[in-house]
Structures are given as C-alpha cells and as structure tokens.
C-alpha cells in the first residue's frame, strides 16, 4: 500500500469539528439502507463467481450555505458532465457505480436528452396521451434501456447532495460501507469540492440583511478530507482525484503535491480552459497527457479505459484485493 505523508493530514480536531457542527444528513438512515442493499447485491454476485469491481464516482459542485435558512450560497464550477459520462463508461466496463452527484447536475444516460427544451421531445396524441417525438425516439429508447439495465443489474446507485456538509457526510458513509463489506473499490473524485465553508454554528440563521452595509465574512478552511479518506475511511481503496486550476503554470505542481500529500494513486490534472479536450494523468510512475480524439468523442471514455487498465494492474499486486 502506498504511504501517505502524515504531516500533511488535517488536524483530527478540525475534522471532528467539521462533522460535529454539520447539520445531520437528511435521509441518513435511508442512504445507509440503500448502500447496504447495493453492497449486499455486489457481494452476492461476487460469491456466485463473478467478482464485481465497485467505483464511487463523485460529480458536480458542492455549495457552501451562507445562512442556515439558506437564501444565498457559494457554488463551485461543475456541470457534472464528466462524472455522469464516466459513470456510463465504468458500468459498460462491468463496474458497479455509486454515483454521488449534485442535485440538478448532469445524469448518466441523459446526455442526449434535452435540458433546456425538454418539452420539445414529446408530442400529444389525438387521445391526449403523450409520446416521444419520432425524431428523438431512438436516443430516448437507448437511454432508457441502458439506464434500466444498469439499475436492474445492481450496477448503479445514485445518491444526491447539495452542500459541502452533505457531500462529505455521504462520502464518508460510502467509504465506510465499502470498507465494512471488505470491498476495497475505487474512488473517482470528479466533484468540485469547496475549500472554504461557514461553520454551521457561526452561520446567520436568517437571510443576511443588506441594510447592514458591506458584508465581511470569515470562511473556515474545509479540512483536507482526501487524506482522511485514504488513511481512515477506505485505506485499501484505489483513489483518483482531480485537480482543477485556471493557471496552467501551477497545475502540475499542484497535482504532484496532491499525490504526495493525500496519497492518491492517480491525480488527473485539468485546466479550466481546456478540461474537455485534454487532461494530464499523474501517477507515481510519471505523467501522461490524454487528448480527446476529436470533437465528437468523449474524453471520459479514454479516461475510464486508462483507469480500468491502471486499476487492473494495481489489484494484481500482491496483498491488494478487489
Ligand atoms: C474536476 O476538475 C473536473 O474535471 C471538472 C469537470 C469539475 C472540471 P464538468 O463537471 O467539469 O464536466 O463540468 N473536478 C475536481 C475539482 C476539484 O475540486 N478538485 C479539488 C481541487 O482541485 C480536489 S478534490 O483542489
């Protein structure tokens, strides 16, 4: 197992105070039940002779509420396309995917469906029932078929979040439930995660009033949970994180630092201006640039192919299991 530089780990007290002060997860019991059922299904398939690899894909941006009864929040850039598309390719490669996504962000099997013009996909028939327009029938049928197959075969579980509090609580639940069932699995952390937050207890309860004049606000640093994930929650999982920067000159140095500090197995570095066309895979073995073949292809397909290969190499190592 790769070592993690302990000196970079967040203070235990910062991690504890983040979780202690977070509002309790709505539907926490339901999430635990769904996770248990999903993991039990995977265990059954594995016992019957077809071992299933599990990946947790995180997707979309986390929000930081500024008020407890939230009217305003800080958001993070991410449409969720990368996570949703990668989920489809992981399922295609035989992985069971726990898709942890921002409410309202892109969904697997929906990239061909309209987002802005949903109603244009449907027609009313003479007897006032609804049908999909003939022009879109093929893509809709395929989307439904692929989605149903993934769900019915127990290969897709979707868990939504909005805030940074929900995201990190769900990530912890997923990681610990994977570890509890002895599944080491993979984490593919494409979600754009807030670096700063307002602790719940110091947050205004009601809408902040503009009459008080300019707003001074102190944000607390979110503890670096990547190293907690690696060290405590899922120490034997294969972990991939993304590093997003707007300044390409610091991107690789930040990606190298993430590898070193958080013990990631792969860091995928992307610059905001080019993230759809090009990423750089950073591993202990070096750097590989992955470029999209052409504008009609998905970089996510190339990314997941490479990761499935890298994960297969990883689990071949002595002492490492699925
Ligand atoms: C990414 O860098 C993703 O590739 C994108 C995907 C958010 C750019 P879209 O959802 O975009 O397809 O629109 N995600 C990770 C960003 C992030 O917050 N990384 C943290 C950091 O850079 C580490 S966990 O510090």
mmCIF file of C-alpha atoms and ligand atoms in Angstrom:
data_model
loop_
_atom_site.group_PDB
_atom_site.id
_atom_site.type_symbol
_atom_site.label_atom_id
_atom_site.label_comp_id
_atom_site.label_asym_id
_atom_site.label_seq_id
_atom_site.Cartn_x
_atom_site.Cartn_y
_atom_site.Cartn_z
ATOM 1 C CA UNK A 1 0.000 0.000 0.000
ATOM 2 C CA UNK A 2 1.291 3.493 -0.758
ATOM 3 C CA UNK A 3 2.343 5.619 2.152
ATOM 4 C CA UNK A 4 0.738 8.942 2.979
ATOM 5 C CA UNK A 5 2.716 11.818 4.328
ATOM 6 C CA UNK A 6 1.266 12.027 7.852
ATOM 7 C CA UNK A 7 2.433 15.601 8.391
ATOM 8 C CA UNK A 8 0.005 16.797 5.705
ATOM 9 C CA UNK A 9 -3.002 15.158 7.328
ATOM 10 C CA UNK A 10 -5.574 17.601 8.720
ATOM 11 C CA UNK A 11 -5.847 18.050 12.470
ATOM 12 C CA UNK A 12 -8.181 15.449 13.925
ATOM 13 C CA UNK A 13 -9.913 18.245 15.837
ATOM 14 C CA UNK A 14 -10.660 20.129 12.568
ATOM 15 C CA UNK A 15 -12.194 17.006 11.022
ATOM 16 C CA UNK A 16 -14.212 16.341 14.183
ATOM 17 C CA UNK A 17 -15.441 19.901 14.415
ATOM 18 C CA UNK A 18 -16.483 19.868 10.727
ATOM 19 C CA UNK A 19 -18.637 16.778 11.214
ATOM 20 C CA UNK A 20 -19.881 17.707 14.705
ATOM 21 C CA UNK A 21 -21.105 21.072 13.512
ATOM 22 C CA UNK A 22 -22.619 19.812 10.231
ATOM 23 C CA UNK A 23 -26.426 19.658 10.162
ATOM 24 C CA UNK A 24 -27.472 15.988 10.352
ATOM 25 C CA UNK A 25 -27.842 14.361 6.963
ATOM 26 C CA UNK A 26 -31.456 14.329 5.784
ATOM 27 C CA UNK A 27 -32.376 10.722 4.961
ATOM 28 C CA UNK A 28 -29.137 9.444 6.527
ATOM 29 C CA UNK A 29 -30.834 6.156 7.513
ATOM 30 C CA UNK A 30 -32.285 5.693 4.045
ATOM 31 C CA UNK A 31 -28.855 6.290 2.463
ATOM 32 C CA UNK A 32 -27.295 3.691 4.787
ATOM 33 C CA UNK A 33 -30.026 1.195 3.886
ATOM 34 C CA UNK A 34 -29.597 1.782 0.143
ATOM 35 C CA UNK A 35 -25.827 1.410 0.469
ATOM 36 C CA UNK A 36 -26.200 -1.819 2.412
ATOM 37 C CA UNK A 37 -28.608 -3.312 -0.144
ATOM 38 C CA UNK A 38 -26.343 -2.269 -3.007
ATOM 39 C CA UNK A 39 -23.213 -3.687 -1.380
ATOM 40 C CA UNK A 40 -25.066 -6.909 -0.437
ATOM 41 C CA UNK A 41 -26.110 -7.322 -4.079
ATOM 42 C CA UNK A 42 -22.486 -6.947 -5.165
ATOM 43 C CA UNK A 43 -21.357 -9.455 -2.539
ATOM 44 C CA UNK A 44 -23.959 -11.959 -3.833
ATOM 45 C CA UNK A 45 -22.755 -11.556 -7.439
ATOM 46 C CA UNK A 46 -19.159 -11.943 -6.321
ATOM 47 C CA UNK A 47 -19.978 -15.109 -4.312
ATOM 48 C CA UNK A 48 -21.712 -16.613 -7.310
ATOM 49 C CA UNK A 49 -18.439 -16.472 -9.177
ATOM 50 C CA UNK A 50 -18.476 -13.123 -10.963
ATOM 51 C CA UNK A 51 -16.471 -10.635 -8.875
ATOM 52 C CA UNK A 52 -17.731 -7.103 -9.393
ATOM 53 C CA UNK A 53 -15.473 -4.076 -9.049
ATOM 54 C CA UNK A 54 -17.028 -1.077 -7.313
ATOM 55 C CA UNK A 55 -16.324 2.583 -8.006
ATOM 56 C CA UNK A 56 -17.686 5.627 -6.226
ATOM 57 C CA UNK A 57 -17.955 8.467 -8.756
ATOM 58 C CA UNK A 58 -18.482 11.953 -7.306
ATOM 59 C CA UNK A 59 -19.864 14.604 -9.607
ATOM 60 C CA UNK A 60 -20.955 18.249 -9.660
ATOM 61 C CA UNK A 61 -20.072 21.140 -7.376
ATOM 62 C CA UNK A 62 -20.682 21.427 -3.644
ATOM 63 C CA UNK A 63 -22.329 24.551 -2.229
ATOM 64 C CA UNK A 64 -21.433 26.497 0.886
ATOM 65 C CA UNK A 65 -24.541 27.961 2.512
ATOM 66 C CA UNK A 66 -24.168 31.436 3.981
ATOM 67 C CA UNK A 67 -27.390 31.266 6.009
ATOM 68 C CA UNK A 68 -28.919 28.326 7.888
ATOM 69 C CA UNK A 69 -32.267 29.043 6.257
ATOM 70 C CA UNK A 70 -30.352 29.320 3.060
ATOM 71 C CA UNK A 71 -31.136 32.003 0.504
ATOM 72 C CA UNK A 72 -27.530 32.606 -0.558
ATOM 73 C CA UNK A 73 -24.666 30.230 -1.106
ATOM 74 C CA UNK A 74 -21.216 29.995 -2.701
ATOM 75 C CA UNK A 75 -21.049 27.464 -5.521
ATOM 76 C CA UNK A 76 -18.298 25.526 -7.271
ATOM 77 C CA UNK A 77 -17.904 25.208 -11.012
ATOM 78 C CA UNK A 78 -19.032 21.817 -12.393
ATOM 79 C CA UNK A 79 -21.855 20.754 -14.700
ATOM 80 C CA UNK A 80 -21.465 17.119 -13.660
ATOM 81 C CA UNK A 81 -20.894 16.015 -17.262
ATOM 82 C CA UNK A 82 -17.545 14.348 -16.505
ATOM 83 C CA UNK A 83 -18.929 12.319 -13.600
ATOM 84 C CA UNK A 84 -22.129 11.329 -15.430
ATOM 85 C CA UNK A 85 -20.362 10.275 -18.646
ATOM 86 C CA UNK A 86 -17.630 8.424 -16.733
ATOM 87 C CA UNK A 87 -20.336 6.541 -14.817
ATOM 88 C CA UNK A 88 -21.727 5.202 -18.099
ATOM 89 C CA UNK A 89 -18.266 4.037 -19.220
ATOM 90 C CA UNK A 90 -17.492 2.401 -15.860
ATOM 91 C CA UNK A 91 -20.808 0.488 -15.976
ATOM 92 C CA UNK A 92 -20.006 -0.559 -19.549
ATOM 93 C CA UNK A 93 -16.665 -1.874 -18.285
ATOM 94 C CA UNK A 94 -18.515 -4.018 -15.694
ATOM 95 C CA UNK A 95 -18.086 -1.822 -12.607
ATOM 96 C CA UNK A 96 -20.843 -1.208 -10.089
ATOM 97 C CA UNK A 97 -21.061 2.567 -9.642
ATOM 98 C CA UNK A 98 -22.133 4.568 -6.610
ATOM 99 C CA UNK A 99 -22.862 7.914 -8.261
ATOM 100 C CA UNK A 100 -22.704 10.720 -5.691
ATOM 101 C CA UNK A 101 -23.992 13.769 -7.539
ATOM 102 C CA UNK A 102 -25.080 17.351 -7.057
ATOM 103 C CA UNK A 103 -28.876 17.681 -7.273
ATOM 104 C CA UNK A 104 -29.816 19.093 -10.680
ATOM 105 C CA UNK A 105 -26.458 18.284 -12.329
ATOM 106 C CA UNK A 106 -25.925 16.027 -15.392
ATOM 107 C CA UNK A 107 -27.126 12.449 -15.047
ATOM 108 C CA UNK A 108 -25.824 9.233 -16.583
ATOM 109 C CA UNK A 109 -27.617 8.165 -19.785
ATOM 110 C CA UNK A 110 -29.150 11.621 -20.181
ATOM 111 C CA UNK A 111 -26.510 13.476 -22.194
ATOM 112 C CA UNK A 112 -28.568 13.184 -25.391
ATOM 113 C CA UNK A 113 -31.742 14.306 -23.708
ATOM 114 C CA UNK A 114 -32.674 17.991 -23.847
ATOM 115 C CA UNK A 115 -32.020 20.102 -20.804
ATOM 116 C CA UNK A 116 -33.478 23.419 -21.861
ATOM 117 C CA UNK A 117 -36.140 22.224 -24.247
ATOM 118 C CA UNK A 118 -37.468 19.133 -22.519
ATOM 119 C CA UNK A 119 -40.979 19.631 -23.891
ATOM 120 C CA UNK A 120 -39.713 19.505 -27.479
ATOM 121 C CA UNK A 121 -39.107 15.773 -27.046
ATOM 122 C CA UNK A 122 -42.797 14.990 -26.643
ATOM 123 C CA UNK A 123 -45.991 15.096 -28.682
ATOM 124 C CA UNK A 124 -49.577 14.859 -27.623
ATOM 125 C CA UNK A 125 -51.518 12.202 -29.486
ATOM 126 C CA UNK A 126 -55.151 12.651 -30.595
ATOM 127 C CA UNK A 127 -56.419 10.888 -27.484
ATOM 128 C CA UNK A 128 -54.275 13.234 -25.368
ATOM 129 C CA UNK A 129 -51.716 10.671 -24.288
ATOM 130 C CA UNK A 130 -48.041 11.568 -24.511
ATOM 131 C CA UNK A 131 -45.485 10.091 -26.873
ATOM 132 C CA UNK A 132 -41.826 10.775 -27.606
ATOM 133 C CA UNK A 133 -41.374 12.552 -30.960
ATOM 134 C CA UNK A 134 -40.305 10.117 -33.665
ATOM 135 C CA UNK A 135 -37.167 12.198 -34.345
ATOM 136 C CA UNK A 136 -35.890 11.549 -30.813
ATOM 137 C CA UNK A 137 -37.302 8.069 -30.222
ATOM 138 C CA UNK A 138 -34.056 6.198 -30.916
ATOM 139 C CA UNK A 139 -31.897 8.112 -28.411
ATOM 140 C CA UNK A 140 -34.602 8.047 -25.736
ATOM 141 C CA UNK A 141 -35.126 4.274 -26.155
ATOM 142 C CA UNK A 142 -31.386 3.664 -25.877
ATOM 143 C CA UNK A 143 -31.102 5.900 -22.797
ATOM 144 C CA UNK A 144 -33.986 4.120 -21.046
ATOM 145 C CA UNK A 145 -32.665 0.681 -21.981
ATOM 146 C CA UNK A 146 -29.109 1.381 -20.777
ATOM 147 C CA UNK A 147 -30.265 3.085 -17.582
ATOM 148 C CA UNK A 148 -32.748 0.303 -16.702
ATOM 149 C CA UNK A 149 -30.157 -2.382 -17.393
ATOM 150 C CA UNK A 150 -27.616 -0.696 -15.096
ATOM 151 C CA UNK A 151 -30.167 -0.331 -12.283
ATOM 152 C CA UNK A 152 -31.744 -3.793 -12.700
ATOM 153 C CA UNK A 153 -28.344 -5.489 -12.704
ATOM 154 C CA UNK A 154 -27.462 -3.700 -9.448
ATOM 155 C CA UNK A 155 -24.700 -1.697 -11.133
ATOM 156 C CA UNK A 156 -25.926 1.827 -10.386
ATOM 157 C CA UNK A 157 -26.838 3.556 -7.136
ATOM 158 C CA UNK A 158 -27.451 7.310 -7.201
ATOM 159 C CA UNK A 159 -27.034 9.460 -4.077
ATOM 160 C CA UNK A 160 -27.647 13.244 -4.322
ATOM 161 C CA UNK A 161 -26.029 16.084 -2.361
ATOM 162 C CA UNK A 162 -26.169 19.869 -2.445
ATOM 163 C CA UNK A 163 -23.959 21.301 0.297
ATOM 164 C CA UNK A 164 -20.383 20.567 1.307
ATOM 165 C CA UNK A 165 -21.816 19.188 4.572
ATOM 166 C CA UNK A 166 -23.980 16.632 2.756
ATOM 167 C CA UNK A 167 -21.218 15.740 0.289
ATOM 168 C CA UNK A 168 -18.605 14.889 2.902
ATOM 169 C CA UNK A 169 -21.054 13.020 5.128
ATOM 170 C CA UNK A 170 -22.192 10.902 2.163
ATOM 171 C CA UNK A 171 -18.607 10.288 1.008
ATOM 172 C CA UNK A 172 -17.753 9.062 4.499
ATOM 173 C CA UNK A 173 -20.801 6.747 4.541
ATOM 174 C CA UNK A 174 -19.946 5.302 1.125
ATOM 175 C CA UNK A 175 -16.297 4.765 2.061
ATOM 176 C CA UNK A 176 -17.037 3.152 5.396
ATOM 177 C CA UNK A 177 -19.787 0.957 3.982
ATOM 178 C CA UNK A 178 -17.404 -0.240 1.256
ATOM 179 C CA UNK A 179 -14.704 -0.951 3.853
ATOM 180 C CA UNK A 180 -17.182 -2.716 6.186
ATOM 181 C CA UNK A 181 -18.132 -5.205 3.484
ATOM 182 C CA UNK A 182 -14.457 -5.806 2.690
ATOM 183 C CA UNK A 183 -14.790 -4.100 -0.716
ATOM 184 C CA UNK A 184 -11.710 -2.038 -1.458
ATOM 185 C CA UNK A 185 -13.040 -0.495 -4.619
ATOM 186 C CA UNK A 186 -12.161 2.715 -6.371
ATOM 187 C CA UNK A 187 -12.925 6.390 -5.750
ATOM 188 C CA UNK A 188 -13.142 8.681 -8.776
ATOM 189 C CA UNK A 189 -13.499 12.109 -7.242
ATOM 190 C CA UNK A 190 -14.630 14.398 -10.060
ATOM 191 C CA UNK A 191 -16.862 16.588 -7.869
ATOM 192 C CA UNK A 192 -15.684 20.173 -7.474
ATOM 193 C CA UNK A 193 -15.382 20.471 -3.726
ATOM 194 C CA UNK A 194 -15.452 23.698 -1.708
ATOM 195 C CA UNK A 195 -12.205 24.646 0.018
ATOM 196 C CA UNK A 196 -13.829 27.082 2.462
ATOM 197 C CA UNK A 197 -17.028 26.992 4.471
ATOM 198 C CA UNK A 198 -19.005 28.769 7.157
ATOM 199 C CA UNK A 199 -19.285 26.555 10.254
ATOM 200 C CA UNK A 200 -22.954 25.857 10.970
ATOM 201 C CA UNK A 201 -22.890 27.282 14.486
ATOM 202 C CA UNK A 202 -21.412 30.599 13.377
ATOM 203 C CA UNK A 203 -23.779 30.928 10.377
ATOM 204 C CA UNK A 204 -26.584 33.505 10.408
ATOM 205 C CA UNK A 205 -29.910 31.746 10.910
ATOM 206 C CA UNK A 206 -31.962 34.132 8.775
ATOM 207 C CA UNK A 207 -31.313 35.872 5.487
ATOM 208 C CA UNK A 208 -28.416 38.318 5.872
ATOM 209 C CA UNK A 209 -29.773 41.849 5.591
ATOM 210 C CA UNK A 210 -28.261 44.208 3.036
ATOM 211 C CA UNK A 211 -29.176 47.213 5.199
ATOM 212 C CA UNK A 212 -26.165 46.450 7.442
ATOM 213 C CA UNK A 213 -23.854 47.620 4.634
ATOM 214 C CA UNK A 214 -20.850 45.784 3.092
ATOM 215 C CA UNK A 215 -20.587 42.184 4.194
ATOM 216 C CA UNK A 216 -17.477 40.931 5.993
ATOM 217 C CA UNK A 217 -17.386 37.191 6.219
ATOM 218 C CA UNK A 218 -14.705 34.844 7.506
ATOM 219 C CA UNK A 219 -14.613 31.423 5.916
ATOM 220 C CA UNK A 220 -13.001 28.428 7.591
ATOM 221 C CA UNK A 221 -10.840 26.029 5.605
ATOM 222 C CA UNK A 222 -12.515 22.692 4.832
ATOM 223 C CA UNK A 223 -10.214 20.016 6.300
ATOM 224 C CA UNK A 224 -8.426 18.050 3.550
ATOM 225 C CA UNK A 225 -10.680 15.013 3.587
ATOM 226 C CA UNK A 226 -8.813 13.282 0.741
ATOM 227 C CA UNK A 227 -6.153 12.227 3.202
ATOM 228 C CA UNK A 228 -8.802 11.144 5.745
ATOM 229 C CA UNK A 229 -10.454 9.055 3.015
ATOM 230 C CA UNK A 230 -7.142 7.389 2.197
ATOM 231 C CA UNK A 231 -5.948 6.977 5.763
ATOM 232 C CA UNK A 232 -9.099 6.147 7.713
ATOM 233 C CA UNK A 233 -12.296 5.673 5.756
ATOM 234 C CA UNK A 234 -11.101 3.460 2.902
ATOM 235 C CA UNK A 235 -7.388 2.713 3.360
ATOM 236 C CA UNK A 236 -7.277 -0.021 0.734
ATOM 237 C CA UNK A 237 -9.293 1.698 -1.995
ATOM 238 C CA UNK A 238 -7.748 2.870 -5.275
ATOM 239 C CA UNK A 239 -8.162 6.648 -5.245
ATOM 240 C CA UNK A 240 -8.279 9.071 -8.145
ATOM 241 C CA UNK A 241 -8.735 12.782 -7.552
ATOM 242 C CA UNK A 242 -8.970 15.675 -9.986
ATOM 243 C CA UNK A 243 -7.010 18.891 -9.753
ATOM 244 C CA UNK A 244 -8.579 21.902 -11.420
ATOM 245 C CA UNK A 245 -6.693 25.152 -11.890
ATOM 246 C CA UNK A 246 -7.220 28.215 -14.036
ATOM 247 C CA UNK A 247 -3.477 28.963 -14.232
ATOM 248 C CA UNK A 248 -1.807 26.200 -16.307
ATOM 249 C CA UNK A 249 1.594 27.215 -14.921
ATOM 250 C CA UNK A 250 0.807 25.901 -11.455
ATOM 251 C CA UNK A 251 -1.381 22.940 -12.449
ATOM 252 C CA UNK A 252 1.214 20.171 -12.493
ATOM 253 C CA UNK A 253 2.972 21.305 -9.387
ATOM 254 C CA UNK A 254 -0.398 21.298 -7.566
ATOM 255 C CA UNK A 255 -1.219 17.837 -8.954
ATOM 256 C CA UNK A 256 2.157 16.471 -7.794
ATOM 257 C CA UNK A 257 1.523 17.972 -4.371
ATOM 258 C CA UNK A 258 -1.908 16.275 -4.191
ATOM 259 C CA UNK A 259 -0.294 12.901 -4.986
ATOM 260 C CA UNK A 260 2.303 13.386 -2.309
ATOM 261 C CA UNK A 261 0.145 14.945 0.384
ATOM 262 C CA UNK A 262 -3.009 12.883 0.097
ATOM 263 C CA UNK A 263 -1.564 9.593 -1.120
ATOM 264 C CA UNK A 264 -3.740 9.498 -4.245
ATOM 265 C CA UNK A 265 -2.959 6.685 -6.698
ATOM 266 C CA UNK A 266 -3.803 8.915 -9.675
ATOM 267 C CA UNK A 267 -4.333 12.666 -9.892
ATOM 268 C CA UNK A 268 -5.968 13.902 -13.059
ATOM 269 C CA UNK A 269 -4.856 17.456 -13.712
ATOM 270 C CA UNK A 270 -7.048 19.722 -15.845
ATOM 271 C CA UNK A 271 -7.020 23.406 -16.675
ATOM 272 C CA UNK A 272 -10.356 25.196 -16.850
ATOM 273 C CA UNK A 273 -9.796 26.479 -20.405
ATOM 274 C CA UNK A 274 -9.070 23.021 -21.878
ATOM 275 C CA UNK A 275 -10.569 20.459 -19.492
ATOM 276 C CA UNK A 276 -12.894 18.987 -22.111
ATOM 277 C CA UNK A 277 -10.079 18.379 -24.614
ATOM 278 C CA UNK A 278 -7.088 17.452 -22.517
ATOM 279 C CA UNK A 279 -6.079 16.170 -19.087
ATOM 280 C CA UNK A 280 -2.797 15.007 -17.608
ATOM 281 C CA UNK A 281 -2.678 11.726 -15.734
ATOM 282 C CA UNK A 282 -0.246 11.957 -12.867
ATOM 283 C CA UNK A 283 0.882 8.760 -11.141
ATOM 284 C CA UNK A 284 3.966 7.745 -9.186
ATOM 285 C CA UNK A 285 5.316 6.420 -12.478
ATOM 286 C CA UNK A 286 5.103 9.769 -14.282
ATOM 287 C CA UNK A 287 2.771 11.937 -16.344
ATOM 288 C CA UNK A 288 0.685 11.051 -19.383
ATOM 289 C CA UNK A 289 -1.253 13.575 -21.439
ATOM 290 C CA UNK A 290 -4.631 12.314 -22.634
ATOM 291 C CA UNK A 291 -6.174 14.265 -25.524
ATOM 292 C CA UNK A 292 -9.668 13.830 -26.903
ATOM 293 C CA UNK A 293 -9.515 12.071 -30.294
ATOM 294 C CA UNK A 294 -11.937 14.501 -31.935
ATOM 295 C CA UNK A 295 -14.788 16.828 -31.045
ATOM 296 C CA UNK A 296 -17.413 14.089 -31.353
ATOM 297 C CA UNK A 297 -15.640 11.746 -28.971
ATOM 298 C CA UNK A 298 -15.735 11.758 -25.189
ATOM 299 C CA UNK A 299 -12.507 12.321 -23.314
ATOM 300 C CA UNK A 300 -14.225 10.446 -20.459
ATOM 301 C CA UNK A 301 -14.165 7.226 -22.497
ATOM 302 C CA UNK A 302 -10.381 7.452 -22.873
ATOM 303 C CA UNK A 303 -10.028 8.384 -19.202
ATOM 304 C CA UNK A 304 -12.056 5.448 -17.915
ATOM 305 C CA UNK A 305 -10.285 2.987 -20.290
ATOM 306 C CA UNK A 306 -6.946 4.084 -18.896
ATOM 307 C CA UNK A 307 -8.202 3.903 -15.316
ATOM 308 C CA UNK A 308 -9.689 0.426 -15.712
ATOM 309 C CA UNK A 309 -6.269 -0.678 -17.011
ATOM 310 C CA UNK A 310 -4.387 1.075 -14.187
ATOM 311 C CA UNK A 311 -6.780 -0.362 -11.582
ATOM 312 C CA UNK A 312 -6.318 -3.872 -13.045
ATOM 313 C CA UNK A 313 -2.540 -3.508 -12.706
ATOM 314 C CA UNK A 314 -2.985 -2.248 -9.156
ATOM 315 C CA UNK A 315 -5.099 -5.167 -7.975
ATOM 316 C CA UNK A 316 -2.631 -7.637 -9.477
ATOM 317 C CA UNK A 317 -0.085 -6.530 -6.876
ATOM 318 C CA UNK A 318 0.488 -8.963 -4.020
ATOM 319 C CA UNK A 319 -1.670 -8.161 -0.974
ATOM 320 C CA UNK A 320 -4.117 -5.977 -2.903
ATOM 321 C CA UNK A 321 -7.675 -7.253 -3.406
ATOM 322 C CA UNK A 322 -10.776 -6.083 -5.204
HETATM 323 C C1 LIG B 1 -12.566 18.481 -11.935
HETATM 324 O O1 LIG B 1 -11.502 19.001 -12.084
HETATM 325 C C2 LIG B 1 -13.462 18.069 -13.092
HETATM 326 O O2 LIG B 1 -12.692 17.585 -14.150
HETATM 327 C C3 LIG B 1 -14.384 19.227 -13.602
HETATM 328 C C4 LIG B 1 -15.386 18.605 -14.596
HETATM 329 C C5 LIG B 1 -15.150 19.865 -12.433
HETATM 330 C C6 LIG B 1 -13.559 20.304 -14.309
HETATM 331 P P1 LIG B 1 -17.799 19.151 -15.511
HETATM 332 O O3 LIG B 1 -18.455 18.609 -14.268
HETATM 333 O O4 LIG B 1 -16.293 19.557 -15.085
HETATM 334 O O5 LIG B 1 -17.714 18.113 -16.619
HETATM 335 O O6 LIG B 1 -18.430 20.443 -15.974
HETATM 336 N N1 LIG B 1 -13.044 18.189 -10.689
HETATM 337 C C7 LIG B 1 -12.322 18.386 -9.442
HETATM 338 C C8 LIG B 1 -12.250 19.765 -8.966
HETATM 339 C C9 LIG B 1 -11.802 19.893 -7.539
HETATM 340 O O7 LIG B 1 -12.493 20.500 -6.776
HETATM 341 N N2 LIG B 1 -10.670 19.343 -7.154
HETATM 342 C C10 LIG B 1 -10.117 19.632 -5.844
HETATM 343 C C11 LIG B 1 -9.008 20.638 -6.055
HETATM 344 O O8 LIG B 1 -8.679 20.982 -7.208
HETATM 345 C C12 LIG B 1 -9.557 18.375 -5.238
HETATM 346 S S1 LIG B 1 -10.856 17.325 -4.701
HETATM 347 O O9 LIG B 1 -8.434 21.102 -5.054
#
